[in-house]
Amino acid sequence: MRYLTAGESHGPELTGIIDGLPAGLPLSEDAISRQLFRRQQGYGRGGRMAFEQDKAQIVSGVRFGKTMGHPVALKMINRAYHKDKDNWPVVMSSVPVKDQIEKITLPRPGHADLVGVQKFRFDDIRPVIERSSARETAMRVACCAAARELLGFFGIQIGGHIIQIGESGYASWEAVRDTADPVISEGGNALSETADKSEVRCIDSGISEQMVAEIKKRRKDGSSLGGIYEIVVTGLPAGIGTYTQWDRKLEGLLSQAVMSTQAMKGVEVGIGFEAGKRHGRNVHDEITWEDDQYGRRTNRAGGLEGGITTGQPLIIRGVMKPIPTMLKPLQTVDIVSKESRETRYERSDVCALPRALVVVENVIAPVLANAFLEKYGGDSVGEISERYPARN
Amino acid sequence: MRYLTAGESHGPELTGIIDGLPAGLPLSEDAISRQLFRRQQGYGRGGRMAFEQDKAQIVSGVRFGKTMGHPVALKMINRAYHKDKDNWPVVMSSVPVKDQIEKITLPRPGHADLVGVQKFRFDDIRPVIERSSARETAMRVACCAAARELLGFFGIQIGGHIIQIGESGYASWEAVRDTADPVISEGGNALSETADKSEVRCIDSGISEQMVAEIKKRRKDGSSLGGIYEIVVTGLPAGIGTYTQWDRKLEGLLSQAVMSTQAMKGVEVGIGFEAGKRHGRNVHDEITWEDDQYGRRTNRAGGLEGGITTGQPLIIRGVMKPIPTMLKPLQTVDIVSKESRETRYERSDVCALPRALVVVENVIAPVLANAFLEKYGGDSVGEISERYPARN
Amino acid sequence: MRYLTAGESHGPELTGIIDGLPAGLPLSEDAISRQLFRRQQGYGRGGRMAFEQDKAQIVSGVRFGKTMGHPVALKMINRAYHKDKDNWPVVMSSVPVKDQIEKITLPRPGHADLVGVQKFRFDDIRPVIERSSARETAMRVACCAAARELLGFFGIQIGGHIIQIGESGYASWEAVRDTADPVISEGGNALSETADKSEVRCIDSGISEQMVAEIKKRRKDGSSLGGIYEIVVTGLPAGIGTYTQWDRKLEGLLSQAVMSTQAMKGVEVGIGFEAGKRHGRNVHDEITWEDDQYGRRTNRAGGLEGGITTGQPLIIRGVMKPIPTMLKPLQTVDIVSKESRETRYERSDVCALPRALVVVENVIAPVLANAFLEKYGGDSVGEISERYPARN
Amino acid sequence: MRYLTAGESHGPELTGIIDGLPAGLPLSEDAISRQLFRRQQGYGRGGRMAFEQDKAQIVSGVRFGKTMGHPVALKMINRAYHKDKDNWPVVMSSVPVKDQIEKITLPRPGHADLVGVQKFRFDDIRPVIERSSARETAMRVACCAAARELLGFFGIQIGGHIIQIGESGYASWEAVRDTADPVISEGGNALSETADKSEVRCIDSGISEQMVAEIKKRRKDGSSLGGIYEIVVTGLPAGIGTYTQWDRKLEGLLSQAVMSTQAMKGVEVGIGFEAGKRHGRNVHDEITWEDDQYGRRTNRAGGLEGGITTGQPLIIRGVMKPIPTMLKPLQTVDIVSKESRETRYERSDVCALPRALVVVENVIAPVLANAFLEKYGGDSVGEISERYPARN
């Protein structure tokens, strides 16, 4: 399974192609749009009042509600483009235009603005903004949601929740576990469903309130916030992934998926960075045999040992930096005049983390789906089910 | 550039092939063995007194001291195999043997032992141990050291140091910077050279002593330690890498390289997880123009914005878990009898971190070399130098 | 550079994403549609009188007429789908429908019908037909036409012509050369332009007439025809491609591109199969030095030696089998009842070769573009031009 | 499954790594060396009387006669290097040498000599000769022989025979079929075994004699010969491979494998180029249902329709050009002085085709093995056998 996305933020459409899904998988625009909807929800958005819901259209690859083993093409209409017909179709025109289009020449620190211009030798930052912005993650989520459906078909559920926003958060990994594990015991879906009830996707109501208060404070300050999230995947069989070659290890592939998502600055598995501070006896998970299967006394490894799933829940945590666009300006340099300048005032969200969580939940799905398919093979979910009975 | 490694810990040889190096690059066994030597140094090793130095042999791809643009094959003789001729050639025989070879049936928590057996349906854990162990990183380092030479040819230097072992370490990211940045200002090589003078590769002598003391303590306890390291790359041009497609972003590719290294549980770029706790004004790096080039007031981004280098030093930190093999046993299950058992006593190192640092320094080299070659192209270093003058 | 296509013949749209084009390349829908138009022209089509011209829309990746270094998304509206609103949106519905949709259960020999059903365990052949048909090549041409524009920017021109249809064709490779080489001396574009003037894309008017006559005859018979074409690429620099690793050799990559095109059964380079019948002195091309550059007395190698371009025109020939859909039926088996049956009457073209030629001309473009970029690197055509001056 | 080879003709060793073989596959050096032995046999070799047999050593990845799911490393000692200790270790030294080593400056037409120098900017042709020569195919065969063993385990047999050398050969495709099909009906192995009995690997004794006579004649003339071979694979299940995306079609992948082999100038499937000369009714294979399975009246498609296996024998034919090294010289140019010169006298084989056949037989094995594993998945042959019972 592999996928490519294309599209600029204010172009007419975002496009995605996901190739390698087996045939016979139930797949609907609703299932995809559900993830897109979740990606749009969350406290801390800026003031664009009536923003409309993203919808992905399945353009091909699905018939009568099921995949055909063909590549699946998805598209999302960019409403801004189509609403503001006097502006965007001109500014983002694929053909030369007569009008003088104002160039953006003030790179915003923390965005790809300056590096993009340095890379491509542009004299206008707009192309960089249009492709590097978080808008791209909408189509990435759409593509990956299809892989998530495949996992779900076989009982593999992805959940996620927020554990830190700025200074507000859990005291420790154990504190997270105490709150999250009872929910997770019902499956990964339960975790996301519970988190979705909080406007900051935090399942602890007390911490949730602190987070909201902190966001309000930073909005007033003209600053912004990032934070830390946790993803938990349940229902994974033991033994997928491999230790045999470096580029096939699940820790590596999952980290790539997470860290290639906009604004991510770190990722960890299980107790993660905490593992560097503990001594060994407090890190490794003793092995048990109960009910005719292997188990673990603890899951500090986060479900992965040596590039392979243990059958315990997979636990990944990541950090998102604060949104670089802020009300109060930062110092920058005009790329044409080379004069020192302040960034321009731009309306922006204060904290994108609750939404970014949904992105990361989805982007890890193709990695897991590929490892699953490598072991269980097959051209259709029917064929795979003979080898690995469907669980949903 | 791509590479594959092969080989078991106690087989006759480790093998590596690195494909895609341009022609004309000076490459010697000494340069590679220097990294292998560094990989073997460091406090906290177990008691194998007279272990010999690893040496990689260049089997092909290099003539008269320079690459030919061909794949480079490397091999490392496993001395244990050749020394203990009564044992290893039998135990790891590639052909059937008459002797009854004792099977290993007690999986060690924290290793790939159990998951490997579950994956491949083995009734003996030895094959898993033989390939998943850190021995594999010797050849991985050897392959990647070739890519590091390419970077070095163009003035790109990779350095690294240890910042935390167990409870001993720096108080904060700023504390690390205060100590490390003056060294880094001389280039990445200077950092590694300075770190190499410490037996735990920590450049702060006070913290270094604490680390050594903590390792001694844990050796006595029969436990083990991991820790946190920092890699810094200097001399990178701005504008390599890309934001245009998810699987080509440098943050993702670098994280994969780090996290696919044995025992790694987390990775972060720049201020990393700290970015989730700060508000935006304390995260982003303001842009300057001095001496006819762009600069930054700070480098909290760690040299990457949107998948692309900023021209500032690249800063990556990672965490290694404590060695799972410990003197005091853990609970496990016999894979044949399914009885509960204790892990067997095995002599082991207490802390592999100072050596693992060297591995990670090297494994990121091919990622950076590929991004560099994508921009500057070319079949020989001569051709590339016309476009990007060599700096070393 | 890489690309994926998606879409079914009678679905709403075909979709393509091409990733890895450098920035600054002039790219228009007209340039792409020109290839699509050429793909639709040619004698021997069936009776669908007023079929409309395919047009590809550039959905993203291009601004003001130039690429941005971003993935380029293309789409093509399937007119049949939108015209016959009572039929196709139901038959190819991505959601379940109430109507009973007739299943296709008679696999046509020579198509992927039966093997597709065996692979995916379908009980209906329609999904197979919808994706495996030559309709897919429309989007493939569109994607590859973008790569062809890149080649063209640097003076690399792809031409093609038909040399055999059924029993009508040139007597020998030398006879082809005598006719084609004077045209090719003006560049690859001249060859295609000349060929396009013939309704069967044969540049010899006498043979052209025979071909038309043969097609007429086979239409009457209820049979069909394939044939042989030749592609010639001019303006390639010497030294792109490589011999160093099997999967990077140009002969292999070009052959894959050709043979992965629908209905192709063979491919050859230079004198091709003739090389097996001659002895060595009549095969190899002696080397000369004239006007300060290397040359060849002959070009029997077809511009490739050892996986690398020689700087002589690249010559590839391929064979297309006759269209399997024919007026007179063939024996087949109903996939449900397993009864022996005759294929159903279907209106069809008699000979698709002149159009398939255009497909193959285009599909080799990304292979050559990748080899070119590997040597000349760069993120924008401006940057590349400093290393390899543009020639168009 | 993927593999890389490394090594120069006169370096100390050739190296190969094949990654992705499932665990539990019986694999021995004998099985691999059998293919290497076959690769060395055949009429038409030059005069090196007592050349020794190539042997591949399994360096890792196999224990007690079976794969472990790990990468398998192979090496072959280059005997020439080790025998002529005064020469090769100096000429091909990986470190700088004091002696003045004579440079090769006369490129041989038909080899990669000139293009390699143009690519890498060498002032000595030797590096090019050392890697681009057919010696590389020894390791390629060794790697691919492992994949062939996997196929064989599941009853998939690869056979091959020579059908044309220079002017000697079969009159037509049907003539080949009449002779070969009765042998093939016993399985692909039978074909190779029968062919191996002929010194030119031609199963028709009359044609065989003509071929030998023609080789003798060309040896006297100081010229050389190539020819045409046919590969037949039996035991393939229907439904592996795919039509869904261009780069996964079996025709394309198989053609790449064949055409990336040294000296190949063409490849065809089934009736191949003949398909362009026939009309449709004489090309397509009618479908039958007998003994509870689908069959075909004919197999003109050569076992592939739309990128997927039909379950009929896979038939591929390819052409090898005559060896470019000949007793009588060709015109060339000195790369240093640019003067016109004659190629140097070199002892050489007259016809390498019977040996090259063995190479091609093997190089297609990984392509088929990958398509097979994609459908039947699995980490060990035991696991795969549950889904697809082993047949050997």
CSV table of N, CA, C and O in Angstrom, one decimal, chain A residues 2 4-8 12-13 15 17 23 59-65 68 70-71 73 75 90-91 93-96 101 119-122 124 126-127 131 379 383 386, chain C residues 2 4-8 12-13 15 17 23 59-65 68 70-71 73 75 90-91 93-96 101 119-122 124 126-127 131 379 383 386:
chain,number,residue,atom,x,y,z
A,2,ARG,N,0.5,2.2,-0.9
A,2,ARG,CA,1.3,3.4,-0.9
A,2,ARG,C,0.3,4.5,-1.3
A,2,ARG,O,-0.7,4.2,-1.9
A,4,LEU,N,-0.1,8.9,-2.6
A,4,LEU,CA,0.5,10.2,-2.9
A,4,LEU,C,-0.7,11.2,-2.7
A,4,LEU,O,-1.8,10.9,-3.0
A,5,THR,N,-0.3,12.4,-2.2
A,5,THR,CA,-1.3,13.5,-2.2
A,5,THR,C,-0.8,14.6,-3.1
A,5,THR,O,0.4,14.7,-3.4
A,6,ALA,N,-1.7,15.4,-3.6
A,6,ALA,CA,-1.4,16.6,-4.3
A,6,ALA,C,-2.4,17.7,-4.0
A,6,ALA,O,-3.5,17.4,-3.5
A,7,GLY,N,-2.0,18.9,-4.3
A,7,GLY,CA,-2.9,20.0,-4.1
A,7,GLY,C,-2.4,21.2,-3.3
A,7,GLY,O,-1.6,20.9,-2.3
A,8,GLU,N,-2.8,22.4,-3.6
A,8,GLU,CA,-2.5,23.5,-2.8
A,8,GLU,C,-3.7,24.0,-2.0
A,8,GLU,O,-4.8,23.7,-2.4
A,12,PRO,N,-8.1,24.6,-6.7
A,12,PRO,CA,-9.5,24.1,-6.8
A,12,PRO,C,-9.8,22.8,-6.0
A,12,PRO,O,-10.9,22.6,-5.5
A,13,GLU,N,-8.8,21.9,-5.9
A,13,GLU,CA,-9.1,20.6,-5.3
A,13,GLU,C,-7.8,20.1,-4.7
A,13,GLU,O,-6.7,20.3,-5.1
A,15,THR,N,-6.1,16.3,-4.1
A,15,THR,CA,-6.2,15.0,-4.7
A,15,THR,C,-5.4,14.0,-4.0
A,15,THR,O,-4.3,14.3,-3.5
A,17,ILE,N,-4.3,9.6,-4.2
A,17,ILE,CA,-4.4,8.2,-4.7
A,17,ILE,C,-3.8,7.2,-3.7
A,17,ILE,O,-2.7,7.4,-3.3
A,23,ALA,N,-9.3,-6.1,-2.5
A,23,ALA,CA,-10.7,-6.0,-2.9
A,23,ALA,C,-11.6,-6.4,-1.8
A,23,ALA,O,-11.3,-7.1,-0.9
A,59,VAL,N,-13.5,9.1,-6.0
A,59,VAL,CA,-13.7,9.3,-7.4
A,59,VAL,C,-13.6,8.0,-8.2
A,59,VAL,O,-14.2,7.8,-9.2
A,60,SER,N,-12.9,7.0,-7.6
A,60,SER,CA,-12.7,5.7,-8.3
A,60,SER,C,-12.2,4.7,-7.3
A,60,SER,O,-11.8,5.0,-6.2
A,61,GLY,N,-12.3,3.4,-7.8
A,61,GLY,CA,-11.7,2.4,-7.0
A,61,GLY,C,-12.7,1.7,-6.0
A,61,GLY,O,-12.4,0.6,-5.4
A,62,VAL,N,-13.9,2.2,-5.9
A,62,VAL,CA,-14.9,1.6,-5.1
A,62,VAL,C,-16.2,1.5,-5.9
A,62,VAL,O,-16.6,2.4,-6.6
A,63,ARG,N,-16.8,0.3,-5.8
A,63,ARG,CA,-18.1,0.1,-6.5
A,63,ARG,C,-19.1,-0.6,-5.5
A,63,ARG,O,-18.7,-1.5,-4.8
A,64,PHE,N,-20.3,-0.1,-5.5
A,64,PHE,CA,-21.3,-0.6,-4.6
A,64,PHE,C,-20.8,-0.8,-3.2
A,64,PHE,O,-21.1,-1.7,-2.4
A,65,GLY,N,-20.0,0.2,-2.8
A,65,GLY,CA,-19.6,0.3,-1.4
A,65,GLY,C,-18.4,-0.5,-1.0
A,65,GLY,O,-18.0,-0.6,0.2
A,68,MET,N,-12.3,-2.5,-5.1
A,68,MET,CA,-12.1,-3.5,-6.1
A,68,MET,C,-10.7,-4.0,-6.3
A,68,MET,O,-10.4,-4.7,-7.2
A,70,HIS,N,-8.4,-2.0,-6.8
A,70,HIS,CA,-7.8,-0.9,-7.7
A,70,HIS,C,-7.3,0.2,-6.9
A,70,HIS,O,-7.7,0.4,-5.7
A,71,PRO,N,-6.5,1.1,-7.4
A,71,PRO,CA,-6.2,2.3,-6.7
A,71,PRO,C,-7.5,3.1,-6.4
A,71,PRO,O,-8.4,3.1,-7.3
A,73,ALA,N,-9.0,6.7,-5.9
A,73,ALA,CA,-8.7,8.2,-6.0
A,73,ALA,C,-9.7,9.0,-5.2
A,73,ALA,O,-10.9,8.6,-5.2
A,75,LYS,N,-10.9,13.0,-3.9
A,75,LYS,CA,-10.7,14.4,-4.1
A,75,LYS,C,-11.5,15.2,-3.1
A,75,LYS,O,-12.5,14.8,-2.6
A,90,VAL,N,-7.8,33.4,-9.7
A,90,VAL,CA,-6.8,34.3,-10.3
A,90,VAL,C,-5.4,34.1,-9.6
A,90,VAL,O,-4.4,33.8,-10.3
A,91,VAL,N,-5.4,34.1,-8.3
A,91,VAL,CA,-4.2,34.1,-7.5
A,91,VAL,C,-3.5,32.7,-7.7
A,91,VAL,O,-2.3,32.6,-7.8
A,93,SER,N,-4.1,30.6,-10.3
A,93,SER,CA,-4.3,30.2,-11.7
A,93,SER,C,-3.2,29.3,-12.2
A,93,SER,O,-2.0,29.6,-12.0
A,94,SER,N,-3.6,28.2,-12.9
A,94,SER,CA,-2.6,27.4,-13.4
A,94,SER,C,-2.1,27.9,-14.8
A,94,SER,O,-1.1,27.5,-15.3
A,95,VAL,N,-2.8,28.9,-15.3
A,95,VAL,CA,-2.3,29.6,-16.5
A,95,VAL,C,-1.8,31.0,-16.2
A,95,VAL,O,-2.2,31.6,-15.2
A,96,PRO,N,-1.0,31.6,-17.0
A,96,PRO,CA,-0.6,33.0,-16.8
A,96,PRO,C,-1.8,33.9,-16.7
A,96,PRO,O,-2.8,33.7,-17.4
A,101,ILE,N,-0.3,40.0,-9.6
A,101,ILE,CA,-0.6,39.3,-8.4
A,101,ILE,C,0.4,39.7,-7.3
A,101,ILE,O,1.6,39.5,-7.6
A,119,LYS,N,15.0,26.7,-1.5
A,119,LYS,CA,15.1,25.5,-2.2
A,119,LYS,C,14.8,25.7,-3.7
A,119,LYS,O,15.5,25.3,-4.6
A,120,PHE,N,13.7,26.3,-3.9
A,120,PHE,CA,13.1,26.4,-5.3
A,120,PHE,C,13.5,27.7,-6.0
A,120,PHE,O,13.1,27.9,-7.1
A,121,ARG,N,14.2,28.6,-5.3
A,121,ARG,CA,14.5,29.9,-5.9
A,121,ARG,C,13.3,30.7,-6.3
A,121,ARG,O,13.4,31.4,-7.4
A,122,PHE,N,12.3,30.6,-5.6
A,122,PHE,CA,11.1,31.4,-5.8
A,122,PHE,C,11.4,32.9,-5.5
A,122,PHE,O,12.2,33.1,-4.6
A,124,ASP,N,8.6,34.5,-4.7
A,124,ASP,CA,7.3,34.7,-4.1
A,124,ASP,C,7.1,33.5,-3.1
A,124,ASP,O,7.3,32.4,-3.5
A,126,ARG,N,4.3,32.5,-1.8
A,126,ARG,CA,3.0,31.9,-1.8
A,126,ARG,C,3.0,30.4,-2.2
A,126,ARG,O,2.3,29.6,-1.6
A,127,PRO,N,3.7,30.0,-3.3
A,127,PRO,CA,3.7,28.6,-3.6
A,127,PRO,C,4.1,27.7,-2.4
A,127,PRO,O,3.5,26.6,-2.2
A,131,ARG,N,1.5,24.7,-0.4
A,131,ARG,CA,1.7,23.3,-0.3
A,131,ARG,C,2.1,22.8,1.0
A,131,ARG,O,1.8,21.7,1.4
A,379,ASP,N,-5.4,-10.9,-2.0
A,379,ASP,CA,-5.9,-9.9,-2.9
A,379,ASP,C,-7.3,-9.3,-2.5
A,379,ASP,O,-7.8,-8.4,-3.1
A,383,GLU,N,-10.2,-13.4,1.0
A,383,GLU,CA,-9.0,-14.3,1.0
A,383,GLU,C,-8.2,-14.1,2.3
A,383,GLU,O,-7.8,-15.1,2.9
A,386,GLU,N,-9.8,-15.8,5.4
A,386,GLU,CA,-9.6,-17.2,5.6
A,386,GLU,C,-8.3,-17.5,6.5
A,386,GLU,O,-8.2,-18.5,7.1
C,2,ARG,N,7.9,10.0,-10.0
C,2,ARG,CA,7.1,8.8,-9.9
C,2,ARG,C,5.6,9.2,-10.1
C,2,ARG,O,5.3,10.4,-9.9
C,4,LEU,N,1.3,7.8,-10.2
C,4,LEU,CA,0.2,6.8,-10.0
C,4,LEU,C,-1.0,7.3,-10.8
C,4,LEU,O,-1.3,8.5,-10.8
C,5,THR,N,-1.7,6.3,-11.3
C,5,THR,CA,-3.0,6.7,-11.9
C,5,THR,C,-4.1,5.9,-11.2
C,5,THR,O,-3.8,4.9,-10.6
C,6,ALA,N,-5.3,6.4,-11.4
C,6,ALA,CA,-6.5,5.8,-10.8
C,6,ALA,C,-7.6,6.0,-11.7
C,6,ALA,O,-7.6,7.0,-12.5
C,7,GLY,N,-8.7,5.2,-11.6
C,7,GLY,CA,-9.9,5.5,-12.3
C,7,GLY,C,-10.3,4.3,-13.2
C,7,GLY,O,-9.5,3.5,-13.7
C,8,GLU,N,-11.6,4.2,-13.3
C,8,GLU,CA,-12.3,3.2,-14.1
C,8,GLU,C,-12.8,3.8,-15.4
C,8,GLU,O,-13.1,5.0,-15.4
C,12,PRO,N,-16.6,8.4,-13.0
C,12,PRO,CA,-16.7,9.8,-13.3
C,12,PRO,C,-15.4,10.5,-13.8
C,12,PRO,O,-15.5,11.4,-14.6
C,13,GLU,N,-14.3,10.1,-13.2
C,13,GLU,CA,-13.1,10.7,-13.6
C,13,GLU,C,-11.9,9.8,-13.6
C,13,GLU,O,-11.9,8.8,-12.9
C,15,THR,N,-7.8,9.9,-12.7
C,15,THR,CA,-7.0,10.8,-11.8
C,15,THR,C,-5.5,10.3,-12.0
C,15,THR,O,-5.2,9.2,-12.1
C,17,ILE,N,-1.4,11.5,-10.4
C,17,ILE,CA,-0.5,12.4,-9.6
C,17,ILE,C,0.9,12.0,-10.1
C,17,ILE,O,1.3,10.9,-10.1
C,23,ALA,N,10.8,22.6,-10.2
C,23,ALA,CA,10.0,23.8,-10.3
C,23,ALA,C,10.4,24.6,-11.6
C,23,ALA,O,11.5,24.4,-12.1
C,59,VAL,N,-5.0,20.0,-12.0
C,59,VAL,CA,-5.8,20.4,-10.8
C,59,VAL,C,-4.9,21.1,-9.8
C,59,VAL,O,-5.4,21.9,-9.0
C,60,SER,N,-3.6,20.8,-9.8
C,60,SER,CA,-2.7,21.4,-8.8
C,60,SER,C,-1.3,21.2,-9.3
C,60,SER,O,-1.0,20.5,-10.2
C,61,GLY,N,-0.4,22.0,-8.6
C,61,GLY,CA,1.0,21.8,-8.9
C,61,GLY,C,1.6,22.8,-9.9
C,61,GLY,O,2.8,22.8,-10.1
C,62,VAL,N,0.7,23.5,-10.6
C,62,VAL,CA,1.1,24.5,-11.6
C,62,VAL,C,0.5,25.8,-11.3
C,62,VAL,O,-0.7,25.9,-11.0
C,63,ARG,N,1.3,26.9,-11.4
C,63,ARG,CA,0.8,28.2,-11.2
C,63,ARG,C,1.4,29.1,-12.2
C,63,ARG,O,2.6,29.1,-12.5
C,64,PHE,N,0.5,29.9,-12.8
C,64,PHE,CA,0.9,30.9,-13.9
C,64,PHE,C,1.7,30.2,-15.0
C,64,PHE,O,2.7,30.7,-15.5
C,65,GLY,N,1.3,29.0,-15.3
C,65,GLY,CA,1.9,28.3,-16.4
C,65,GLY,C,3.2,27.5,-16.1
C,65,GLY,O,3.8,26.9,-17.0
C,68,MET,N,5.6,24.1,-9.7
C,68,MET,CA,6.2,24.7,-8.5
C,68,MET,C,7.1,23.7,-7.7
C,68,MET,O,7.4,24.0,-6.6
C,70,HIS,N,6.0,20.9,-6.8
C,70,HIS,CA,5.0,20.2,-6.1
C,70,HIS,C,4.5,19.0,-6.9
C,70,HIS,O,4.6,19.0,-8.2
C,71,PRO,N,3.8,18.0,-6.3
C,71,PRO,CA,3.1,17.0,-7.1
C,71,PRO,C,2.1,17.7,-8.0
C,71,PRO,O,1.5,18.7,-7.6
C,73,ALA,N,-1.3,17.2,-9.9
C,73,ALA,CA,-2.5,16.3,-10.0
C,73,ALA,C,-3.2,16.6,-11.3
C,73,ALA,O,-3.4,17.8,-11.7
C,75,LYS,N,-6.7,15.5,-13.8
C,75,LYS,CA,-8.0,14.7,-13.9
C,75,LYS,C,-8.5,14.8,-15.3
C,75,LYS,O,-8.3,15.8,-16.0
C,90,VAL,N,-25.1,4.7,-12.1
C,90,VAL,CA,-25.7,3.6,-11.4
C,90,VAL,C,-24.8,2.3,-11.5
C,90,VAL,O,-24.4,1.8,-10.5
C,91,VAL,N,-24.4,2.0,-12.7
C,91,VAL,CA,-23.6,0.8,-12.9
C,91,VAL,C,-22.3,0.9,-12.2
C,91,VAL,O,-21.8,-0.1,-11.6
C,93,SER,N,-21.7,3.0,-9.6
C,93,SER,CA,-21.9,3.7,-8.3
C,93,SER,C,-20.9,3.3,-7.3
C,93,SER,O,-20.6,2.1,-7.1
C,94,SER,N,-20.3,4.3,-6.6
C,94,SER,CA,-19.4,3.9,-5.5
C,94,SER,C,-20.2,3.5,-4.2
C,94,SER,O,-19.6,3.0,-3.3
C,95,VAL,N,-21.5,3.8,-4.2
C,95,VAL,CA,-22.3,3.3,-3.1
C,95,VAL,C,-23.3,2.2,-3.5
C,95,VAL,O,-23.5,2.1,-4.7
C,96,PRO,N,-23.8,1.4,-2.6
C,96,PRO,CA,-24.7,0.3,-3.0
C,96,PRO,C,-25.9,0.9,-3.7
C,96,PRO,O,-26.3,2.0,-3.4
C,101,ILE,N,-28.1,-4.8,-10.9
C,101,ILE,CA,-27.1,-4.5,-12.0
C,101,ILE,C,-26.7,-5.8,-12.7
C,101,ILE,O,-26.2,-6.7,-12.0
C,119,LYS,N,-8.1,-13.6,-9.7
C,119,LYS,CA,-7.2,-13.0,-8.7
C,119,LYS,C,-8.1,-12.4,-7.5
C,119,LYS,O,-7.8,-12.7,-6.4
C,120,PHE,N,-9.1,-11.7,-7.9
C,120,PHE,CA,-9.9,-11.0,-6.9
C,120,PHE,C,-11.1,-11.7,-6.4
C,120,PHE,O,-11.8,-11.2,-5.5
C,121,ARG,N,-11.4,-12.9,-7.0
C,121,ARG,CA,-12.6,-13.7,-6.6
C,121,ARG,C,-13.9,-12.9,-6.8
C,121,ARG,O,-14.8,-13.0,-6.1
C,122,PHE,N,-13.9,-12.1,-7.9
C,122,PHE,CA,-15.1,-11.4,-8.2
C,122,PHE,C,-16.1,-12.4,-8.8
C,122,PHE,O,-15.8,-13.4,-9.4
C,124,ASP,N,-18.3,-11.0,-10.9
C,124,ASP,CA,-18.7,-10.1,-12.0
C,124,ASP,C,-17.4,-9.6,-12.7
C,124,ASP,O,-16.5,-9.1,-12.0
C,126,ARG,N,-17.1,-7.0,-14.6
C,126,ARG,CA,-17.1,-5.6,-14.9
C,126,ARG,C,-15.9,-4.8,-14.2
C,126,ARG,O,-15.2,-4.0,-14.9
C,127,PRO,N,-15.7,-5.0,-12.9
C,127,PRO,CA,-14.6,-4.3,-12.3
C,127,PRO,C,-13.3,-4.5,-13.1
C,127,PRO,O,-12.5,-3.5,-13.2
C,131,ARG,N,-10.9,-1.3,-15.2
C,131,ARG,CA,-9.6,-0.8,-14.8
C,131,ARG,C,-8.5,-1.3,-15.8
C,131,ARG,O,-7.5,-0.6,-16.0
C,379,ASP,N,16.5,21.4,-8.1
C,379,ASP,CA,15.1,21.6,-7.7
C,379,ASP,C,14.3,22.4,-8.7
C,379,ASP,O,13.1,22.5,-8.5
C,383,GLU,N,17.9,26.0,-12.0
C,383,GLU,CA,19.1,25.4,-11.4
C,383,GLU,C,19.7,24.3,-12.3
C,383,GLU,O,21.0,24.3,-12.5
C,386,GLU,N,21.7,25.7,-15.3
C,386,GLU,CA,23.1,26.1,-15.1
C,386,GLU,C,24.1,25.0,-15.3
C,386,GLU,O,25.3,25.2,-15.6
